[in-house]
PDB file of C-alpha atoms in Angstrom:
ATOM      1  CA  MET T   1       0.149   0.316   0.025  1.00 32.00           C
ATOM      2  CA  PRO T   2       1.312   3.442  -1.248  1.00 30.00           C
ATOM      3  CA  ILE T   3       2.789   5.317   1.953  1.00 29.00           C
ATOM      4  CA  ALA T   4       1.106   8.641   0.642  1.00 29.00           C
ATOM      5  CA  LEU T   5      -2.302   6.970   1.418  1.00 31.00           C
ATOM      6  CA  ALA T   6      -1.135   7.867   5.644  1.00 34.00           C
ATOM      7  CA  PHE T   7      -0.925  11.423   5.017  1.00 28.00           C
ATOM      8  CA  ALA T   8      -4.196  12.025   2.449  1.00 29.00           C
ATOM      9  CA  ALA T   9      -5.833  14.662   4.328  1.00 25.00           C
ATOM     10  CA  THR T  10      -9.341  13.432   3.926  1.00 23.00           C
ATOM     11  CA  SER T  11      -8.747   9.809   5.169  1.00 29.00           C
ATOM     12  CA  ALA T  12      -8.996   8.305   8.240  1.00 30.00           C
ATOM     13  CA  LEU T  13      -5.551   6.594  10.036  1.00 33.00           C
ATOM     14  CA  LEU T  14      -4.080   4.477   7.448  1.00 37.00           C
ATOM     15  CA  LEU T  15      -0.835   3.551   8.938  1.00 39.00           C
ATOM     16  CA  MET T  16      -1.960   0.390   9.863  1.00 40.00           C
ATOM     17  CA  GLY T  17      -2.308  -1.049   6.326  1.00 42.00           C
ATOM     18  CA  CYS T  18       1.288  -2.675   7.206  1.00 42.00           C
ATOM     19  CA  GLY T  19       3.806  -4.338   4.550  1.00 39.00           C
ATOM     20  CA  GLY T  20       2.210  -6.671   1.625  1.00 39.00           C
ATOM     21  CA  GLU T  21       0.737  -5.306  -1.281  1.00 41.00           C
ATOM     22  CA  GLU T  22      -3.232  -4.300  -2.010  1.00 40.00           C
ATOM     23  CA  GLY T  23      -5.417  -7.150  -3.495  1.00 39.00           C
ATOM     24  CA  GLY T  24      -6.324 -10.433  -2.692  1.00 36.00           C
ATOM     25  CA  SER T  25      -4.671 -13.919  -1.548  1.00 34.00           C
ATOM     26  CA  LYS T  26      -2.396 -15.323  -3.998  1.00 35.00           C
ATOM     27  CA  ALA T  27      -3.072 -18.387  -5.859  1.00 31.00           C
ATOM     28  CA  GLY T  28      -2.441 -21.042  -3.468  1.00 35.00           C
ATOM     29  CA  ASP T  29      -2.876 -18.854  -0.391  1.00 38.00           C
ATOM     30  CA  GLU T  30      -6.820 -18.907  -0.501  1.00 35.00           C
ATOM     31  CA  ILE T  31      -8.625 -19.240   2.953  1.00 32.00           C
ATOM     32  CA  ALA T  32     -11.581 -21.085   3.556  1.00 32.00           C
ATOM     33  CA  GLY T  33     -14.212 -19.238   6.022  1.00 33.00           C
ATOM     34  CA  THR T  34     -15.182 -20.336   9.469  1.00 30.00           C
ATOM     35  CA  ASP T  35     -17.627 -18.994  11.704  1.00 32.00           C
ATOM     36  CA  THR T  36     -15.906 -18.198  14.665  1.00 31.00           C
ATOM     37  CA  GLY T  37     -18.334 -16.334  16.594  1.00 32.00           C
ATOM     38  CA  LYS T  38     -17.363 -12.953  18.678  1.00 33.00           C
ATOM     39  CA  SER T  39     -15.352 -12.148  21.140  1.00 33.00           C
ATOM     40  CA  THR T  40     -13.715  -8.897  22.647  1.00 37.00           C
ATOM     41  CA  ALA T  41     -10.472 -11.203  23.741  1.00 43.00           C
ATOM     42  CA  SER T  42      -7.301  -9.815  23.058  1.00 49.00           C
ATOM     43  CA  PRO T  43      -5.625 -12.525  20.698  1.00 58.00           C
ATOM     44  CA  SER T  44      -2.650 -12.959  23.422  1.00 48.00           C
ATOM     45  CA  SER T  45      -5.488 -14.859  25.770  1.00 43.00           C
ATOM     46  CA  SER T  46      -7.089 -16.924  22.844  1.00 43.00           C
ATOM     47  CA  ALA T  47      -4.493 -19.653  22.776  1.00 44.00           C
ATOM     48  CA  PRO T  48      -1.684 -21.071  25.011  1.00 45.00           C
ATOM     49  CA  GLU T  49       1.708 -19.235  24.721  1.00 48.00           C
ATOM     50  CA  ALA T  50       4.409 -21.078  22.595  1.00 49.00           C
ATOM     51  CA  SER T  51       7.492 -21.798  24.069  1.00 60.00           C
ATOM     52  CA  ALA T  52       9.315 -19.036  22.582  1.00 73.00           C
ATOM     53  CA  GLU T  53       9.758 -16.012  25.031  1.00 89.00           C
ATOM     54  CA  ARG T  54       7.504 -13.225  23.565  1.00 94.00           C
ATOM     55  CA  PRO T  55       8.122  -9.653  23.193  1.00 95.00           C
ATOM     56  CA  ASP T  56       6.295  -7.028  25.549  1.00 94.00           C
ATOM     57  CA  MET T  57       4.363  -5.100  23.438  1.00 97.00           C
ATOM     58  CA  THR T  58       2.689  -2.688  25.952  1.00 96.00           C
ATOM     59  CA  LEU T  59       0.964  -0.190  24.032  1.00 97.00           C
ATOM     60  CA  PRO T  60       0.435   3.783  25.067  1.00 96.00           C
ATOM     61  CA  GLY T  61      -2.822   4.420  26.855  1.00 96.00           C
ATOM     62  CA  ASP T  62      -4.420   6.392  23.958  1.00 97.00           C
ATOM     63  CA  VAL T  63      -3.748   3.375  21.904  1.00 97.00           C
ATOM     64  CA  GLU T  64      -6.546   0.583  22.118  1.00 97.00           C
ATOM     65  CA  GLU T  65      -7.024  -2.536  19.673  1.00 97.00           C
ATOM     66  CA  ARG T  66      -9.556  -4.594  20.191  1.00 97.00           C
ATOM     67  CA  PHE T  67     -10.280  -8.345  18.694  1.00 97.00           C
ATOM     68  CA  GLU T  68     -13.522  -9.810  17.882  1.00 97.00           C
ATOM     69  CA  GLY T  69     -14.086 -13.481  17.035  1.00 94.00           C
ATOM     70  CA  TRP T  70     -10.671 -14.523  17.567  1.00 94.00           C
ATOM     71  CA  LYS T  71     -11.785 -17.753  19.167  1.00 94.00           C
ATOM     72  CA  THR T  72     -12.779 -21.388  17.191  1.00 95.00           C
ATOM     73  CA  GLY T  73     -11.879 -23.928  20.173  1.00 96.00           C
ATOM     74  CA  ASP T  74      -9.890 -25.563  18.103  1.00 97.00           C
ATOM     75  CA  ALA T  75      -6.379 -25.525  19.770  1.00 96.00           C
ATOM     76  CA  THR T  76      -4.293 -25.014  16.313  1.00 96.00           C
ATOM     77  CA  LYS T  77      -6.588 -22.198  14.632  1.00 97.00           C
ATOM     78  CA  ASP T  78      -6.473 -20.479  17.929  1.00 97.00           C
ATOM     79  CA  ALA T  79      -2.864 -20.249  18.218  1.00 96.00           C
ATOM     80  CA  ALA T  80      -2.253 -19.232  14.149  1.00 97.00           C
ATOM     81  CA  LEU T  81      -5.050 -16.420  15.007  1.00 97.00           C
ATOM     82  CA  ALA T  82      -3.461 -15.317  17.962  1.00 97.00           C
ATOM     83  CA  ASP T  83      -0.213 -14.648  16.606  1.00 97.00           C
ATOM     84  CA  ALA T  84      -1.866 -13.365  13.698  1.00 97.00           C
ATOM     85  CA  GLY T  85      -3.694 -10.970  15.847  1.00 97.00           C
ATOM     86  CA  ARG T  86       0.246 -10.130  17.923  1.00 97.00           C
ATOM     87  CA  ALA T  87       1.554  -9.891  14.111  1.00 97.00           C
ATOM     88  CA  GLN T  88      -0.929  -6.745  13.697  1.00 96.00           C
ATOM     89  CA  THR T  89      -0.136  -5.229  17.187  1.00 97.00           C
ATOM     90  CA  ALA T  90       3.550  -5.522  16.685  1.00 97.00           C
ATOM     91  CA  VAL T  91       3.038  -3.139  13.667  1.00 96.00           C
ATOM     92  CA  THR T  92       1.103  -0.911  15.895  1.00 96.00           C
ATOM     93  CA  TYR T  93       3.697  -1.005  18.560  1.00 97.00           C
ATOM     94  CA  ALA T  94       6.789  -0.072  16.654  1.00 97.00           C
ATOM     95  CA  VAL T  95       4.778   2.874  15.086  1.00 97.00           C
ATOM     96  CA  THR T  96       4.554   4.023  18.607  1.00 97.00           C
ATOM     97  CA  LYS T  97       7.981   3.225  19.540  1.00 97.00           C
ATOM     98  CA  GLY T  98       9.107   5.455  16.609  1.00 97.00           C
ATOM     99  CA  ASP T  99      11.095   1.740  16.003  1.00 97.00           C
ATOM    100  CA  PRO T 100      11.013   0.105  12.379  1.00 97.00           C
ATOM    101  CA  GLU T 101      13.359  -2.545  13.671  1.00 97.00           C
ATOM    102  CA  SER T 102      11.339  -3.479  16.464  1.00 97.00           C
ATOM    103  CA  PRO T 103      12.081  -6.718  17.648  1.00 97.00           C
ATOM    104  CA  ALA T 104       8.522  -7.492  17.782  1.00 97.00           C
ATOM    105  CA  LEU T 105       8.042  -7.113  14.325  1.00 97.00           C
ATOM    106  CA  SER T 106      10.934  -9.877  13.788  1.00 97.00           C
ATOM    107  CA  PHE T 107       9.216 -11.763  15.955  1.00 98.00           C
ATOM    108  CA  TYR T 108       5.929 -12.200  14.703  1.00 98.00           C
ATOM    109  CA  GLN T 109       6.881 -11.593  10.868  1.00 98.00           C
ATOM    110  CA  SER T 110       9.080 -13.153   8.515  1.00 97.00           C
ATOM    111  CA  GLY T 111       9.638 -12.359   4.470  1.00 96.00           C
ATOM    112  CA  THR T 112       7.800  -9.967   2.374  1.00 96.00           C
ATOM    113  CA  ALA T 113       5.625  -9.361   5.064  1.00 97.00           C
ATOM    114  CA  LEU T 114       8.175  -8.130   7.351  1.00 97.00           C
ATOM    115  CA  ALA T 115      10.113  -5.924   4.813  1.00 97.00           C
ATOM    116  CA  GLY T 116       7.211  -4.589   3.669  1.00 95.00           C
ATOM    117  CA  SER T 117       6.024  -3.514   7.476  1.00 96.00           C
ATOM    118  CA  GLN T 118       9.379  -2.121   8.387  1.00 97.00           C
ATOM    119  CA  ASP T 119       9.427   0.028   5.650  1.00 96.00           C
ATOM    120  CA  TRP T 120       6.139   1.522   6.091  1.00 94.00           C
ATOM    121  CA  VAL T 121       6.841   1.976   9.860  1.00 97.00           C
ATOM    122  CA  LYS T 122       9.880   3.492   8.765  1.00 97.00           C
ATOM    123  CA  GLY T 123       7.881   5.986   6.602  1.00 96.00           C
ATOM    124  CA  ILE T 124       5.280   6.775   9.425  1.00 96.00           C
ATOM    125  CA  VAL T 125       8.110   7.616  11.581  1.00 96.00           C
ATOM    126  CA  ASP T 126      10.213   9.949   8.894  1.00 96.00           C
ATOM    127  CA  ALA T 127       7.056  11.763   8.460  1.00 97.00           C
ATOM    128  CA  GLY T 128       6.717  12.672  12.097  1.00 97.00           C
ATOM    129  CA  LEU T 129       3.873  10.588  12.904  1.00 97.00           C
ATOM    130  CA  THR T 130       2.160   8.327  15.340  1.00 96.00           C
ATOM    131  CA  TYR T 131      -0.818   6.725  16.129  1.00 92.00           C
ATOM    132  CA  SER T 132      -3.746   7.397  18.340  1.00 96.00           C
ATOM    133  CA  GLY T 133      -7.252   5.664  19.115  1.00 97.00           C
ATOM    134  CA  SER T 134      -8.811   2.398  18.613  1.00 97.00           C
ATOM    135  CA  VAL T 135      -8.262  -0.619  16.162  1.00 97.00           C
ATOM    136  CA  ARG T 136     -11.221  -3.103  15.715  1.00 97.00           C
ATOM    137  CA  TYR T 137     -10.289  -6.293  14.161  1.00 98.00           C
ATOM    138  CA  PHE T 138     -13.356  -8.815  13.558  1.00 97.00           C
ATOM    139  CA  ALA T 139     -14.602 -11.281  10.788  1.00 97.00           C
ATOM    140  CA  PRO T 140     -11.348 -13.713  10.986  1.00 97.00           C
ATOM    141  CA  GLU T 141     -11.644 -16.903   8.847  1.00 97.00           C
ATOM    142  CA  ILE T 142      -8.600 -19.250   8.976  1.00 97.00           C
ATOM    143  CA  SER T 143      -7.702 -22.363   7.259  1.00 97.00           C
ATOM    144  CA  VAL T 144      -5.084 -24.826   8.128  1.00 97.00           C
ATOM    145  CA  PHE T 145      -2.743 -26.167   5.371  1.00 97.00           C
ATOM    146  CA  ASP T 146      -0.824 -28.253   7.598  1.00 95.00           C
ATOM    147  CA  LYS T 147       0.984 -28.505  10.769  1.00 94.00           C
ATOM    148  CA  GLU T 148       3.270 -25.858  10.018  1.00 96.00           C
ATOM    149  CA  SER T 149       1.066 -23.216   7.365  1.00 97.00           C
ATOM    150  CA  ALA T 150      -2.178 -21.099   7.791  1.00 98.00           C
ATOM    151  CA  GLY T 151      -3.943 -18.890   5.843  1.00 98.00           C
ATOM    152  CA  VAL T 152      -5.838 -15.898   7.623  1.00 98.00           C
ATOM    153  CA  SER T 153      -8.000 -13.569   6.632  1.00 97.00           C
ATOM    154  CA  TYR T 154      -9.588 -10.977   8.720  1.00 98.00           C
ATOM    155  CA  CYS T 155     -11.351  -6.794   8.984  1.00 98.00           C
ATOM    156  CA  ALA T 156      -9.899  -4.196  10.553  1.00 97.00           C
ATOM    157  CA  ASP T 157     -12.311  -0.992  11.622  1.00 97.00           C
ATOM    158  CA  GLU T 158     -10.197   2.103  11.453  1.00 96.00           C
ATOM    159  CA  SER T 159     -13.018   4.516  11.959  1.00 96.00           C
ATOM    160  CA  GLU T 160     -12.127   5.618  15.405  1.00 96.00           C
ATOM    161  CA  ALA T 161      -7.759   5.588  14.707  1.00 95.00           C
ATOM    162  CA  TYR T 162      -6.369   8.673  13.902  1.00 96.00           C
ATOM    163  CA  ASN T 163      -2.576  10.417  13.229  1.00 95.00           C
ATOM    164  CA  LYS T 164      -1.224  11.995  15.458  1.00 97.00           C
ATOM    165  CA  ASP T 165       2.009  14.181  15.374  1.00 97.00           C
ATOM    166  CA  ARG T 166       5.057  12.873  17.045  1.00 96.00           C
ATOM    167  CA  LYS T 167       6.484  16.010  18.188  1.00 96.00           C
ATOM    168  CA  THR T 168       2.930  18.017  18.966  1.00 97.00           C
ATOM    169  CA  ASN T 169       1.017  15.224  20.154  1.00 95.00           C
ATOM    170  CA  LYS T 170      -1.819  16.785  18.055  1.00 96.00           C
ATOM    171  CA  VAL T 171      -4.465  14.438  16.616  1.00 96.00           C
ATOM    172  CA  ASP T 172      -6.131  14.796  13.392  1.00 94.00           C
ATOM    173  CA  LYS T 173      -9.226  13.397  13.600  1.00 92.00           C
ATOM    174  CA  THR T 174     -10.708  13.006   9.915  1.00 90.00           C
ATOM    175  CA  PRO T 175     -13.993  11.551   9.051  1.00 93.00           C
ATOM    176  CA  ALA T 176     -14.220   7.797   8.154  1.00 92.00           C
ATOM    177  CA  THR T 177     -14.968   6.833   4.868  1.00 94.00           C
ATOM    178  CA  ASP T 178     -14.837   3.357   3.308  1.00 95.00           C
ATOM    179  CA  ASP T 179     -11.479   3.537   3.328  1.00 94.00           C
ATOM    180  CA  SER T 180     -11.559   2.920   6.550  1.00 95.00           C
ATOM    181  CA  TYR T 181     -12.040  -0.586   6.802  1.00 97.00           C
ATOM    182  CA  VAL T 182      -9.641  -2.813   5.957  1.00 96.00           C
ATOM    183  CA  LEU T 183      -9.609  -6.697   4.298  1.00 97.00           C
ATOM    184  CA  TYR T 184      -6.163  -8.370   5.667  1.00 97.00           C
ATOM    185  CA  SER T 185      -5.086 -11.507   4.073  1.00 97.00           C
ATOM    186  CA  THR T 186      -2.254 -13.649   5.194  1.00 97.00           C
ATOM    187  CA  ARG T 187      -0.242 -16.647   4.984  1.00 98.00           C
ATOM    188  CA  LEU T 188       1.453 -18.000   8.411  1.00 98.00           C
ATOM    189  CA  GLU T 189       4.342 -20.405   8.729  1.00 98.00           C
ATOM    190  CA  LYS T 190       4.880 -22.109  12.158  1.00 97.00           C
ATOM    191  CA  ASN T 191       8.569 -21.271  13.320  1.00 96.00           C
ATOM    192  CA  ASP T 192      10.940 -23.729  15.124  1.00 94.00           C
ATOM    193  CA  GLU T 193      10.103 -21.926  18.396  1.00 94.00           C
ATOM    194  CA  GLY T 194       6.425 -22.518  17.891  1.00 95.00           C
ATOM    195  CA  VAL T 195       5.173 -19.036  16.502  1.00 97.00           C
ATOM    196  CA  TRP T 196       2.701 -18.925  13.960  1.00 98.00           C
ATOM    197  CA  GLN T 197       4.649 -16.078  11.759  1.00 98.00           C
ATOM    198  CA  THR T 198       3.152 -13.716   9.240  1.00 98.00           C
ATOM    199  CA  THR T 199       4.994 -14.013   5.888  1.00 98.00           C
ATOM    200  CA  LYS T 200       2.748 -12.769   3.441  1.00 97.00           C
ATOM    201  CA  LEU T 201       0.099  -9.904   3.992  1.00 95.00           C
ATOM    202  CA  GLU T 202      -2.035  -8.175   1.217  1.00 95.00           C
ATOM    203  CA  SER T 203      -4.800  -5.516   2.185  1.00 93.00           C
ATOM    204  CA  GLU T 204      -7.356  -4.027   0.528  1.00 96.00           C
ATOM    205  CA  ARG T 205      -9.098  -0.532   1.524  1.00 95.00           C
ATOM    206  CA  GLY T 206     -12.498  -0.780   1.338  1.00 95.00           C
ATOM    207  CA  ASN T 207     -13.329  -4.217   0.857  1.00 95.00           C
ATOM    208  CA  LYS T 208     -17.174  -4.842   0.573  1.00 94.00           C
ATOM    209  CA  LYS T 209     -16.753  -7.495   3.381  1.00 94.00           C
ATOM    210  CA  CYS T 210     -15.624  -5.433   5.915  1.00 97.00           C
ATOM    211  CA  VAL T 211     -17.592  -2.138   5.109  1.00 94.00           C
ATOM    212  CA  GLN T 212     -20.145  -1.136   8.119  1.00 82.00           C
TER     213      GLN T 212
END
């Protein structure tokens, strides 16, 4: 997603359009739908922790993430969904810390997803911006391909999320549009430490599935 989108005066916060490219999933990375129900729990509480020592990702007080429907009752799916959510949180955390090389990013992402997210965060930081407000992640769908790979798609509602000037702390509360809603399509691969890393990430703003 072009970094310039993040600075459009008429758009809501576009900071979270991290990594990857706009568009749907690529062939071979299709995601089968599942009805996962609703929950306000964060992904960190939706599945058992892997053995790896996970990085701290405490967000500022003016930043909130809400995850709805992030549990299926299946241990493998819930573990993958949890780490997919954490991969998004890692981007938020890196932006708020002003650190494109945040260890949290490389913990939860790798491959083209990591490279894209690092470039995205750097663009936001270089522009003197950070993030304030609330993002809601909902309608997750997951397909487990095998023991070490899965596909996850989900929607993001950024209608209450805004750019904030890093120096002045001024929040740009622009009105929400259809582009405030994003469909993410990702591929996850389980590493040797048991972490389901996001390896590919694509996003599409204004997708009808997510617009509310």
